[in-house]
PDB file of N, CA and C in Angstrom:
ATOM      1  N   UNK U   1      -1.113   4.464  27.072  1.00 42.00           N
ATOM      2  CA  UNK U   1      -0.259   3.544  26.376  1.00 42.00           C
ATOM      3  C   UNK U   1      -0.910   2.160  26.455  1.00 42.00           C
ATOM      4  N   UNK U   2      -0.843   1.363  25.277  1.00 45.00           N
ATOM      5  CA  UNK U   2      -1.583   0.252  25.314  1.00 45.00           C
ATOM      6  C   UNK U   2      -0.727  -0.781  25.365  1.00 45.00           C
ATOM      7  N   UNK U   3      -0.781  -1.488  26.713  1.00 44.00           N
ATOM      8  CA  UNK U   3       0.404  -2.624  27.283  1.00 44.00           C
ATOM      9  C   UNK U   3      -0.448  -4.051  27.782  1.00 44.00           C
ATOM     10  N   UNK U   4      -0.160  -5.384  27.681  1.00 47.00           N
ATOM     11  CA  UNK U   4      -0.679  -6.396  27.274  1.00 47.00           C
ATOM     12  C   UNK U   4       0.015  -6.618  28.721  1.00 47.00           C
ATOM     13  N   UNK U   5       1.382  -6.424  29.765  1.00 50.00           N
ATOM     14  CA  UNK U   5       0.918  -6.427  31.033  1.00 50.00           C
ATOM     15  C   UNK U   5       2.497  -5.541  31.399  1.00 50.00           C
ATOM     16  N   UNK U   6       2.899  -5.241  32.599  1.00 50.00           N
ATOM     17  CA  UNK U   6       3.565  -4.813  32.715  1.00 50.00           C
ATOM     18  C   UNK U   6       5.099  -4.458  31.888  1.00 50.00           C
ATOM     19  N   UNK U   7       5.230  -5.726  31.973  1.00 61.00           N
ATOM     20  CA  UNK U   7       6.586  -6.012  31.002  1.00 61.00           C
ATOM     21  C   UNK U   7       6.862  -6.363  29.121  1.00 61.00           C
ATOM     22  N   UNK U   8       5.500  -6.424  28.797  1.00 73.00           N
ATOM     23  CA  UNK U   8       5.910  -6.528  27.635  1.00 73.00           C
ATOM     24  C   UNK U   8       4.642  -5.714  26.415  1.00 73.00           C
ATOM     25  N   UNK U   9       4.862  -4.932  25.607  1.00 79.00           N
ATOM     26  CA  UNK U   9       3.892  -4.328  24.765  1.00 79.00           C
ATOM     27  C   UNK U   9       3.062  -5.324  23.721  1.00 79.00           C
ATOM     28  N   UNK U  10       1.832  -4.907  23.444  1.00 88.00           N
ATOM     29  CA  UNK U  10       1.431  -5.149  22.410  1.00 88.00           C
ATOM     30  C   UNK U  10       1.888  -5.490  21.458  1.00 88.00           C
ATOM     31  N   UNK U  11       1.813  -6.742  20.485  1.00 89.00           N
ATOM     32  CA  UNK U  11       2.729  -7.051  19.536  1.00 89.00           C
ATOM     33  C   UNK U  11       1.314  -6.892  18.555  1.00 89.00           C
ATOM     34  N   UNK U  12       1.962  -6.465  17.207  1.00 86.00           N
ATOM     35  CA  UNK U  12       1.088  -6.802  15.972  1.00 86.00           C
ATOM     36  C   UNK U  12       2.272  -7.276  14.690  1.00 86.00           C
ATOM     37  N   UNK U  13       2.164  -8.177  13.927  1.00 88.00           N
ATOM     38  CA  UNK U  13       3.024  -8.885  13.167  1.00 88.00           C
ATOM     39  C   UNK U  13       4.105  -8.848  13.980  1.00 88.00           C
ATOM     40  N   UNK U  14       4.368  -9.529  14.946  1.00 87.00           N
ATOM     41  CA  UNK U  14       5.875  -9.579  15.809  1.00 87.00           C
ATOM     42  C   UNK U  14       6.563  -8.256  16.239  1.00 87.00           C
ATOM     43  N   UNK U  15       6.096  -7.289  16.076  1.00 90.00           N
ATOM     44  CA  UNK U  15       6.347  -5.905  16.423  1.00 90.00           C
ATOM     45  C   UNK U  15       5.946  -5.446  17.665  1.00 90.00           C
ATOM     46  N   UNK U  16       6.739  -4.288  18.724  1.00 92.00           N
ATOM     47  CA  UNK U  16       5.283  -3.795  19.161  1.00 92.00           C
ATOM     48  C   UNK U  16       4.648  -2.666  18.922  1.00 92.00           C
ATOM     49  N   UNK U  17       3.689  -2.578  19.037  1.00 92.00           N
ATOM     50  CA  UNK U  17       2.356  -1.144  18.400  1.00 92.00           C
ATOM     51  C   UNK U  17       1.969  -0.826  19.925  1.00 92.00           C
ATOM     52  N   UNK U  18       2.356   0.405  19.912  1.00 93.00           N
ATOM     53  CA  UNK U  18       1.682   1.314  21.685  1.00 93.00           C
ATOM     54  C   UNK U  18       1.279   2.850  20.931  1.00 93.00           C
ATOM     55  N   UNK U  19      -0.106   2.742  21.750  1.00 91.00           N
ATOM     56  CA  UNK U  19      -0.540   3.793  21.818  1.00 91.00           C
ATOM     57  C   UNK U  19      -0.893   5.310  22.773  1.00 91.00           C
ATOM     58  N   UNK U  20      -0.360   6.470  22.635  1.00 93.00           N
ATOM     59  CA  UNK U  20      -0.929   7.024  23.380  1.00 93.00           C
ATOM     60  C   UNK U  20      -1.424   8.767  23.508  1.00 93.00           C
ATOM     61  N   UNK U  21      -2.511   8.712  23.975  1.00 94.00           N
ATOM     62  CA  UNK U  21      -3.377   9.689  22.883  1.00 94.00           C
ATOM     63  C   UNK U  21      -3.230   9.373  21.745  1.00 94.00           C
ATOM     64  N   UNK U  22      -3.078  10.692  20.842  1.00 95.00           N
ATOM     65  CA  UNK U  22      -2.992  10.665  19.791  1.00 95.00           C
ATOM     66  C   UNK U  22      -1.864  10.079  18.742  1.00 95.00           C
ATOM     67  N   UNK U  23      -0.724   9.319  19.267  1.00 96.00           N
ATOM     68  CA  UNK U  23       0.294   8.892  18.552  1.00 96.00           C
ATOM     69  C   UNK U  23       0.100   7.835  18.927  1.00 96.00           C
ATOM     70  N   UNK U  24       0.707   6.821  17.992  1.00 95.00           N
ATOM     71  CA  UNK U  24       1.270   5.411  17.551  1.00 95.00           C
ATOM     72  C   UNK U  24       2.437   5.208  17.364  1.00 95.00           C
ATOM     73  N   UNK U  25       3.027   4.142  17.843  1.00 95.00           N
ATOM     74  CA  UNK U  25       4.586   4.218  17.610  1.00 95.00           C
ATOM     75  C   UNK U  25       4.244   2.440  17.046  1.00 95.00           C
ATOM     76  N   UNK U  26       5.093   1.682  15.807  1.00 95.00           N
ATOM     77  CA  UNK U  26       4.862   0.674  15.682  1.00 95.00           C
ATOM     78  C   UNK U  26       6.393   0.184  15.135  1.00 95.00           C
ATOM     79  N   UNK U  27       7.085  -0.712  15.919  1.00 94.00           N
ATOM     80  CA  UNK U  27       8.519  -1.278  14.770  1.00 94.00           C
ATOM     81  C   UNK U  27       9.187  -1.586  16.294  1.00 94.00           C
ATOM     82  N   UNK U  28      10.160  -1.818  15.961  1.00 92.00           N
ATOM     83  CA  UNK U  28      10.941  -2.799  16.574  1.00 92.00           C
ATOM     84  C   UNK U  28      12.642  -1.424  16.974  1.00 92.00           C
ATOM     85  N   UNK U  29      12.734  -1.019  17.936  1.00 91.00           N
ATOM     86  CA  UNK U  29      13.764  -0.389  18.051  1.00 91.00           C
ATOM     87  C   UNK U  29      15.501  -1.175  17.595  1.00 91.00           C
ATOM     88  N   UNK U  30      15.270  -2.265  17.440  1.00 92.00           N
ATOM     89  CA  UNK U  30      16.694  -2.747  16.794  1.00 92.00           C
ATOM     90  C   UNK U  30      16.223  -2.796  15.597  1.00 92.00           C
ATOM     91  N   UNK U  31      15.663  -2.503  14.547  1.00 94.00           N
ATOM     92  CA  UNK U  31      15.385  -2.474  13.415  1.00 94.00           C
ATOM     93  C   UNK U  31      16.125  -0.647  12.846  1.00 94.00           C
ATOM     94  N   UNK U  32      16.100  -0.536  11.639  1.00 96.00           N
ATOM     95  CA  UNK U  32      17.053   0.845  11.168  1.00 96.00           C
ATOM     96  C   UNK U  32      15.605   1.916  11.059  1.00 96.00           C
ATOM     97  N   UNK U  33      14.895   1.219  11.054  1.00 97.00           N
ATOM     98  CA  UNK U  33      13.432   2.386  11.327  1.00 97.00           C
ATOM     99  C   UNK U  33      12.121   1.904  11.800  1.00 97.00           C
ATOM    100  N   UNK U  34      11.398   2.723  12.218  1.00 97.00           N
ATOM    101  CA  UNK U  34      10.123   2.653  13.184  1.00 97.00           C
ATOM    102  C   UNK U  34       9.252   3.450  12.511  1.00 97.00           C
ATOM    103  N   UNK U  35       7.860   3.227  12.632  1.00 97.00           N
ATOM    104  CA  UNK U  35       6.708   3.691  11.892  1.00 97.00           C
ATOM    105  C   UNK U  35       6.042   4.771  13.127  1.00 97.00           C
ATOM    106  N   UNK U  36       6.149   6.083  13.032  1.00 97.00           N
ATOM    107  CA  UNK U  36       4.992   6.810  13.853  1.00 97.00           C
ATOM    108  C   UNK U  36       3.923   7.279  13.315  1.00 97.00           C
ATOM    109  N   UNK U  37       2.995   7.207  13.668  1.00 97.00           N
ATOM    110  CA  UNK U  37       2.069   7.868  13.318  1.00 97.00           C
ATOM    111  C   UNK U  37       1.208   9.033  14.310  1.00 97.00           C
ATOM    112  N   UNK U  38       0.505   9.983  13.565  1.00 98.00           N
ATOM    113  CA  UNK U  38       0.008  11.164  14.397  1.00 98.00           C
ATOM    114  C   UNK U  38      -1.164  11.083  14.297  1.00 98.00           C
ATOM    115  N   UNK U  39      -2.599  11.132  14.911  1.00 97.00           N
ATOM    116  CA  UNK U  39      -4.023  11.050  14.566  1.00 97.00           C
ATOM    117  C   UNK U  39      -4.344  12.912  14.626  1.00 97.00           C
ATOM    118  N   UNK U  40      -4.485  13.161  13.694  1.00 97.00           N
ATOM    119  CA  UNK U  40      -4.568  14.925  13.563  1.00 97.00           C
ATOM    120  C   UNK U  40      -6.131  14.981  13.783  1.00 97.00           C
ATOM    121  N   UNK U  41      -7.248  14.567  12.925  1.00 97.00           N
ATOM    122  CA  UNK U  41      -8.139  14.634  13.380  1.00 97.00           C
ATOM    123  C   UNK U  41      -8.955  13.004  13.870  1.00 97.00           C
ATOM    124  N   UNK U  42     -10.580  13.316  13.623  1.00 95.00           N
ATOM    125  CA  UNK U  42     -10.969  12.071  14.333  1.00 95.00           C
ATOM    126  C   UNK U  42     -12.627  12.509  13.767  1.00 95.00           C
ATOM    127  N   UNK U  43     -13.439  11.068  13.613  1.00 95.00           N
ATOM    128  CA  UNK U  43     -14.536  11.198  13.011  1.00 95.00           C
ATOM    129  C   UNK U  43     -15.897  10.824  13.601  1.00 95.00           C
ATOM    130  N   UNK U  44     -16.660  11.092  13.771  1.00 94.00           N
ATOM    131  CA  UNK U  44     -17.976  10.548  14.913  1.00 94.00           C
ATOM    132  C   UNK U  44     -18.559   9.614  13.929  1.00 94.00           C
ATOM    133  N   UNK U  45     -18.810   7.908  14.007  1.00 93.00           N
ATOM    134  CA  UNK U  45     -19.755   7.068  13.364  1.00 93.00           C
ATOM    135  C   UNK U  45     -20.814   6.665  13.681  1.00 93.00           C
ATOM    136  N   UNK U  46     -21.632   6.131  13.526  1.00 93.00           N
ATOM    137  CA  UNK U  46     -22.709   5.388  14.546  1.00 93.00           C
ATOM    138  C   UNK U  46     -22.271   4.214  14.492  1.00 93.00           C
ATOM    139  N   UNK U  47     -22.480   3.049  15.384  1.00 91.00           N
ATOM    140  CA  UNK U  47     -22.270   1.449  14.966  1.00 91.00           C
ATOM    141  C   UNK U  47     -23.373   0.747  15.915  1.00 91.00           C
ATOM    142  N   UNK U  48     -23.974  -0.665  15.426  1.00 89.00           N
ATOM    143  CA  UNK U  48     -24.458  -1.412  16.254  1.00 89.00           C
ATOM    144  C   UNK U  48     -25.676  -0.982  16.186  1.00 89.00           C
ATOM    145  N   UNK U  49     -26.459  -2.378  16.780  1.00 89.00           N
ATOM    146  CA  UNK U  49     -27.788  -2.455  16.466  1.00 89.00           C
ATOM    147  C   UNK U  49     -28.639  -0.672  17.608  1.00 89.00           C
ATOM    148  N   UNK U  50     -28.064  -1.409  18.382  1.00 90.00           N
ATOM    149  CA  UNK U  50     -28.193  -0.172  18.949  1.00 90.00           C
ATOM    150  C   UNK U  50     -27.131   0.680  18.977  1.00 90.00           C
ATOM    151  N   UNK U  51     -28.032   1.698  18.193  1.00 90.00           N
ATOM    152  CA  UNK U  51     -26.901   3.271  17.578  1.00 90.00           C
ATOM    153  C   UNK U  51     -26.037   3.450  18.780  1.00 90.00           C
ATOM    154  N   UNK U  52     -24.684   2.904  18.828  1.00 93.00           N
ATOM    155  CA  UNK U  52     -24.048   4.336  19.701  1.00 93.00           C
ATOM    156  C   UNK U  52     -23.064   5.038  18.411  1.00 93.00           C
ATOM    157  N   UNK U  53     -22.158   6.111  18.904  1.00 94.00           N
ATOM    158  CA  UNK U  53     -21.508   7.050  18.088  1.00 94.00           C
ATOM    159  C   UNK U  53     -20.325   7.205  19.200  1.00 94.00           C
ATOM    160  N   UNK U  54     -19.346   6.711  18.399  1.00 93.00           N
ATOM    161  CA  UNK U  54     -17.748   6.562  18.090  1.00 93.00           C
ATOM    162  C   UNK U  54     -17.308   6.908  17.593  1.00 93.00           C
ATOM    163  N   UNK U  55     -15.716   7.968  17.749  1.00 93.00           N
ATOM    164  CA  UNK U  55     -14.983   8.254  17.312  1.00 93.00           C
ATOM    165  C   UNK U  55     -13.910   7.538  16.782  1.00 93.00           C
ATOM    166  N   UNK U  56     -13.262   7.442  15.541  1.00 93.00           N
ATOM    167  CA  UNK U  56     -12.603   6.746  14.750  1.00 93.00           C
ATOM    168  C   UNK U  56     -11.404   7.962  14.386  1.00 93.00           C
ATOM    169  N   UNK U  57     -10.296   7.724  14.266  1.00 94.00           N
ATOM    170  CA  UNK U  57      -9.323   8.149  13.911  1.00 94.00           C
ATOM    171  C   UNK U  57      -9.479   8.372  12.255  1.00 94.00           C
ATOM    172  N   UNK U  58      -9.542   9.888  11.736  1.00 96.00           N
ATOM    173  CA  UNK U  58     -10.086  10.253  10.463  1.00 96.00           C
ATOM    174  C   UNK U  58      -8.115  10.579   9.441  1.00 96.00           C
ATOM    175  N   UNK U  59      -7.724  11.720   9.724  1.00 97.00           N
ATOM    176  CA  UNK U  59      -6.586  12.554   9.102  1.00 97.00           C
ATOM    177  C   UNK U  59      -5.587  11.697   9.866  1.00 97.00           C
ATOM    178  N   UNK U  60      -4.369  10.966   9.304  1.00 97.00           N
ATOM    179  CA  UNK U  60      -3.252  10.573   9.780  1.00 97.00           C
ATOM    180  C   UNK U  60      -2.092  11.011   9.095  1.00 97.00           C
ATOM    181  N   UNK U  61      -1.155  11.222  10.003  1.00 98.00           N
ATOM    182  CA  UNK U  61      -0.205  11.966   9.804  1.00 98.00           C
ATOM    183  C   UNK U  61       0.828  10.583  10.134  1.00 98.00           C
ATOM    184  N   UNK U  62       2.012  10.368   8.874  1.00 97.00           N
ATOM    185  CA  UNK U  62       3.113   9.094   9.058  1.00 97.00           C
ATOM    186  C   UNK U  62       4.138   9.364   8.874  1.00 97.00           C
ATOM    187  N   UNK U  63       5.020   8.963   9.442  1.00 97.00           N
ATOM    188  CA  UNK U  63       6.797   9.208   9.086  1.00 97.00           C
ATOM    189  C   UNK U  63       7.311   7.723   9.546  1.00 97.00           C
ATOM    190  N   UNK U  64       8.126   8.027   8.651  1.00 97.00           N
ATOM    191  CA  UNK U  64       9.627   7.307   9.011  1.00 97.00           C
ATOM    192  C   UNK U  64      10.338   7.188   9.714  1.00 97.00           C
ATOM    193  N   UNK U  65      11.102   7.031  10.984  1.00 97.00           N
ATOM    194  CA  UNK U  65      12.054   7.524  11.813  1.00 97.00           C
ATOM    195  C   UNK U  65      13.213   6.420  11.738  1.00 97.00           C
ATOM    196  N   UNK U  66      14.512   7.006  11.618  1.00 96.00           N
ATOM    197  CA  UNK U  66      15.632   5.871  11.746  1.00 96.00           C
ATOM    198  C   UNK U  66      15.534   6.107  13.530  1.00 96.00           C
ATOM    199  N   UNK U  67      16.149   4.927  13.882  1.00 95.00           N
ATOM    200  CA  UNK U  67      16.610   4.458  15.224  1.00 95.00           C
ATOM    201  C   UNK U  67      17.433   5.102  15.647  1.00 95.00           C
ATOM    202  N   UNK U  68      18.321   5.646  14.524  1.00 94.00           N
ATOM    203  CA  UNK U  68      20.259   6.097  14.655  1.00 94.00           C
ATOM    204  C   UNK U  68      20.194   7.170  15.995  1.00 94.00           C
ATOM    205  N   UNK U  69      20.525   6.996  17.482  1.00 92.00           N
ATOM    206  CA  UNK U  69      20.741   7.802  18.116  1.00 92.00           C
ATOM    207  C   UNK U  69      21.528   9.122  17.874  1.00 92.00           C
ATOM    208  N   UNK U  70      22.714   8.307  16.629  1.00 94.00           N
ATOM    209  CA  UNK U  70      23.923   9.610  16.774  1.00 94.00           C
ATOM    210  C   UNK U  70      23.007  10.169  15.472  1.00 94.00           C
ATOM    211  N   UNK U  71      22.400  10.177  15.074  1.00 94.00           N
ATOM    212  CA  UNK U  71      21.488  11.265  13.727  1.00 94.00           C
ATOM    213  C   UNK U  71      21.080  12.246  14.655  1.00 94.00           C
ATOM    214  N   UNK U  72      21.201  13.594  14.142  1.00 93.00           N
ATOM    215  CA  UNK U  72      20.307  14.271  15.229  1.00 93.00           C
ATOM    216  C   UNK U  72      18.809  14.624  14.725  1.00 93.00           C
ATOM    217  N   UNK U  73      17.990  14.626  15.714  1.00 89.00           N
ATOM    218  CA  UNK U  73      16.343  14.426  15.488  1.00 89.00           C
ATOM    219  C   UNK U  73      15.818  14.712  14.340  1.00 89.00           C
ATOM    220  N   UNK U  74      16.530  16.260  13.430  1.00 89.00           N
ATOM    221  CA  UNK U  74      15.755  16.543  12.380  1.00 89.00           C
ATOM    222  C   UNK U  74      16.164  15.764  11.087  1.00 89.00           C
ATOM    223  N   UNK U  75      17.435  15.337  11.697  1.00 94.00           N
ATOM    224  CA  UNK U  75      17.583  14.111   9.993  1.00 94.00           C
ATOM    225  C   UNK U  75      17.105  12.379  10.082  1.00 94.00           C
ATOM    226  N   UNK U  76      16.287  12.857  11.171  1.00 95.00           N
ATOM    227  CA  UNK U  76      15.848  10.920  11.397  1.00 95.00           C
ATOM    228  C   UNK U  76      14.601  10.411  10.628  1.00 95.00           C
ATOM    229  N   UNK U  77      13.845  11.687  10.091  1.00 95.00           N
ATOM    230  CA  UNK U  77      12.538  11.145   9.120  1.00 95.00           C
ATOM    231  C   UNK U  77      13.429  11.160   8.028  1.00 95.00           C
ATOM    232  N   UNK U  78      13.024   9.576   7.756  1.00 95.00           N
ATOM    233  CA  UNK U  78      13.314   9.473   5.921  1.00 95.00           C
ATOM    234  C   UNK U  78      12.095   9.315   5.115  1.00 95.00           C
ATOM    235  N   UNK U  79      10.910   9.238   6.066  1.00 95.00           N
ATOM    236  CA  UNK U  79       9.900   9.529   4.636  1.00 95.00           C
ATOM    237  C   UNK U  79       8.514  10.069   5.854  1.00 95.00           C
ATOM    238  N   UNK U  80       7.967  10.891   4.980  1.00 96.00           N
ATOM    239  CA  UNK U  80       6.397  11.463   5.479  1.00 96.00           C
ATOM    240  C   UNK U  80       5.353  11.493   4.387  1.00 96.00           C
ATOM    241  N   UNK U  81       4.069  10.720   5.244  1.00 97.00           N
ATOM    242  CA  UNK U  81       2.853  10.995   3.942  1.00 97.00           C
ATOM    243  C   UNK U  81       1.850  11.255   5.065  1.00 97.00           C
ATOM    244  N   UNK U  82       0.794  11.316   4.235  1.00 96.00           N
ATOM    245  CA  UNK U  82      -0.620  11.372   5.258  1.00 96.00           C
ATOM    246  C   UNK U  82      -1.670  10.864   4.320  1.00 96.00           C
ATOM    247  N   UNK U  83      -2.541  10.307   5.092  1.00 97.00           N
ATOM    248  CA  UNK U  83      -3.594   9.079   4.839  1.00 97.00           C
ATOM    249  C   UNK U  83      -5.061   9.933   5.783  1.00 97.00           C
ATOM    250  N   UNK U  84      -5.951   9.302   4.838  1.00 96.00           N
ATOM    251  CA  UNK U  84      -7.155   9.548   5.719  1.00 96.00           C
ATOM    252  C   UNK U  84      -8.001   8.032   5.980  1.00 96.00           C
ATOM    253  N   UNK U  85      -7.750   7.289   7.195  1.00 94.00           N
ATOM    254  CA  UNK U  85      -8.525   6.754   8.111  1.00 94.00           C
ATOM    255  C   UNK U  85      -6.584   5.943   8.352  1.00 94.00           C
ATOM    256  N   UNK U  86      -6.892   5.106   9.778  1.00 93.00           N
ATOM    257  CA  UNK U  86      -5.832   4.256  10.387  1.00 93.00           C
ATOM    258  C   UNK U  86      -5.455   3.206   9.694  1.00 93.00           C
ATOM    259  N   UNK U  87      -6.505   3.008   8.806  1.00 93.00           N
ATOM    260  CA  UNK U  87      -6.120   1.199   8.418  1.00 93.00           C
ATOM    261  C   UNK U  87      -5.024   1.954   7.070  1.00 93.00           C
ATOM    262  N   UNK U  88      -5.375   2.578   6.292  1.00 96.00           N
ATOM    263  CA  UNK U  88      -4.795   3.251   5.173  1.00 96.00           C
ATOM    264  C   UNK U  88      -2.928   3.185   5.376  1.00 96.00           C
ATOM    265  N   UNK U  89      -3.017   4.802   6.642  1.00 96.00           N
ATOM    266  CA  UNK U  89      -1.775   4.640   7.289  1.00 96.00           C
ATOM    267  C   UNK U  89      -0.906   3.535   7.946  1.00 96.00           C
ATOM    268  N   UNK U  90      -1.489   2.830   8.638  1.00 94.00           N
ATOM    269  CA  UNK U  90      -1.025   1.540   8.387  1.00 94.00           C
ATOM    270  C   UNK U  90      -0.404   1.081   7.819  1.00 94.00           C
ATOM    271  N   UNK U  91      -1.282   0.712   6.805  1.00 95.00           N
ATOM    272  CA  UNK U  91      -0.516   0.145   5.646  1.00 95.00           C
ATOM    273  C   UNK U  91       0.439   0.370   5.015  1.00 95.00           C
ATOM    274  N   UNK U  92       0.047   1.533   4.644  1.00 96.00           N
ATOM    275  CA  UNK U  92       1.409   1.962   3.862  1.00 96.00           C
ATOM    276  C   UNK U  92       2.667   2.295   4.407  1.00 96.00           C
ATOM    277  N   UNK U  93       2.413   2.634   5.978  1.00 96.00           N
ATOM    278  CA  UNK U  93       3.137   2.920   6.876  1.00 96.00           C
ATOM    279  C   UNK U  93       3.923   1.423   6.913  1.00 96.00           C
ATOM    280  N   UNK U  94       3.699   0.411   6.812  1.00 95.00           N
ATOM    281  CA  UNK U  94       4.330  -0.837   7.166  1.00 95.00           C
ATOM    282  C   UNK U  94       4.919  -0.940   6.314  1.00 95.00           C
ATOM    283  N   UNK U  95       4.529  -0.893   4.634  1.00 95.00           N
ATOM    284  CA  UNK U  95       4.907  -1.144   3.346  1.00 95.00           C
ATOM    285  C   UNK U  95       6.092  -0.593   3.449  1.00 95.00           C
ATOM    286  N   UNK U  96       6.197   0.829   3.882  1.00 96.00           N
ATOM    287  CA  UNK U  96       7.722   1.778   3.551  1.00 96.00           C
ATOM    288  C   UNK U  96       8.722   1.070   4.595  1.00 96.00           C
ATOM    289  N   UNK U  97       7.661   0.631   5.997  1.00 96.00           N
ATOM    290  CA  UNK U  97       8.817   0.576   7.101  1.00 96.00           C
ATOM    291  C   UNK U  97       9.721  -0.921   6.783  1.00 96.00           C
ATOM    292  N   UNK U  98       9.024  -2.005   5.895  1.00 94.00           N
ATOM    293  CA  UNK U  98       9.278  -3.248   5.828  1.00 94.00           C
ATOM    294  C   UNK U  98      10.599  -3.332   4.249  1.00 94.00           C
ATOM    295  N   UNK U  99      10.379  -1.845   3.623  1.00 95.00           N
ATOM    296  CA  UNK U  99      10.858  -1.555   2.556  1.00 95.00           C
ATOM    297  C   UNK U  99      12.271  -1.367   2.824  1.00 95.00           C
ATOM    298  N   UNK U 100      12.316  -0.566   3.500  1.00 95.00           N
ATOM    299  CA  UNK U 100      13.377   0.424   4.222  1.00 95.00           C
ATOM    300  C   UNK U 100      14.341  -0.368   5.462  1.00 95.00           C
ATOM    301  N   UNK U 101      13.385  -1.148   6.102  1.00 93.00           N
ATOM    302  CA  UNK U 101      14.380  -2.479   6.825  1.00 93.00           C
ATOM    303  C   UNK U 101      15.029  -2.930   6.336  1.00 93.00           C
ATOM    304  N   UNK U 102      14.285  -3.385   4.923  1.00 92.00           N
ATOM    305  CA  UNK U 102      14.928  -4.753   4.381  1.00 92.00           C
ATOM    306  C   UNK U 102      16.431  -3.971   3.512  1.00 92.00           C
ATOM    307  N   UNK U 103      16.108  -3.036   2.882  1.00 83.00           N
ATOM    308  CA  UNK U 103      17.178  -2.495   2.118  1.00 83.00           C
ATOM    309  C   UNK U 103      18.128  -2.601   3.039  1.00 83.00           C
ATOM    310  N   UNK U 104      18.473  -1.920   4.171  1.00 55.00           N
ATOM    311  CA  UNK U 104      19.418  -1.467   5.164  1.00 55.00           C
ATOM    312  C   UNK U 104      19.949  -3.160   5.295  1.00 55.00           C
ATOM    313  N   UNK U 105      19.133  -3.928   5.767  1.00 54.00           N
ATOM    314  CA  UNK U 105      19.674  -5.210   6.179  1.00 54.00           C
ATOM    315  C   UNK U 105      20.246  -6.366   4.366  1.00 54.00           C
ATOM    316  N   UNK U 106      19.282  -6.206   3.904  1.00 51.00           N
ATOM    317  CA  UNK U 106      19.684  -6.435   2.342  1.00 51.00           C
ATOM    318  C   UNK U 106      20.679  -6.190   1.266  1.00 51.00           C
TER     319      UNK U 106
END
């Protein structure tokens, strides 16, 4: 899990984003939904003057999740896609989650 120090997570746009293994969790639990994401596969690159070879997160797997405790688990995705590389999912992953906030609060 990726934590900035004991008590408080990683923030990205005022959010927090934790990682571990292969999942991402990114949004704000008082918000009406949260962005997960799944890293299904993963890609070997080279980088840097001197070659090393890194793995990069390739196949992503994204959903939707409402917050709603009283929903039970299988009606809490309101949306699923999949993307190939992180920055992709991301994105669009934010686009729906910032979509879908705002309606609920809007």
């Amino acid at each position: 899990m990726v934590m900035a120090d004991e008590n408080t997570y990683l923030m990205f746009k005022g959010k927090p984003l934790l990682r571990e293994n292969n999942m991402i969790c990114y949004g704000d639990m008082n918000d009406k939904y949260i962005l997960f994401l799944m890293i299904l596969t993963e890609k070997e690159i080279t980088i840097g003057k001197e070659p090393q070879k890194v793995k990069i997160p390739d196949k992503i797997l994204g959903q939707i999740l409402s917050t709603d405790i009283n929903k039970p688990s299988h009606e809490r995705m309101e949306k699923q896609f999949d993307k190939n590389g992180l920055y992709d999912a991301l994105d669009i992953g934010m686009i729906w989650l910032e979509k879908l906030n705002n309606k609920e609060t809007g």
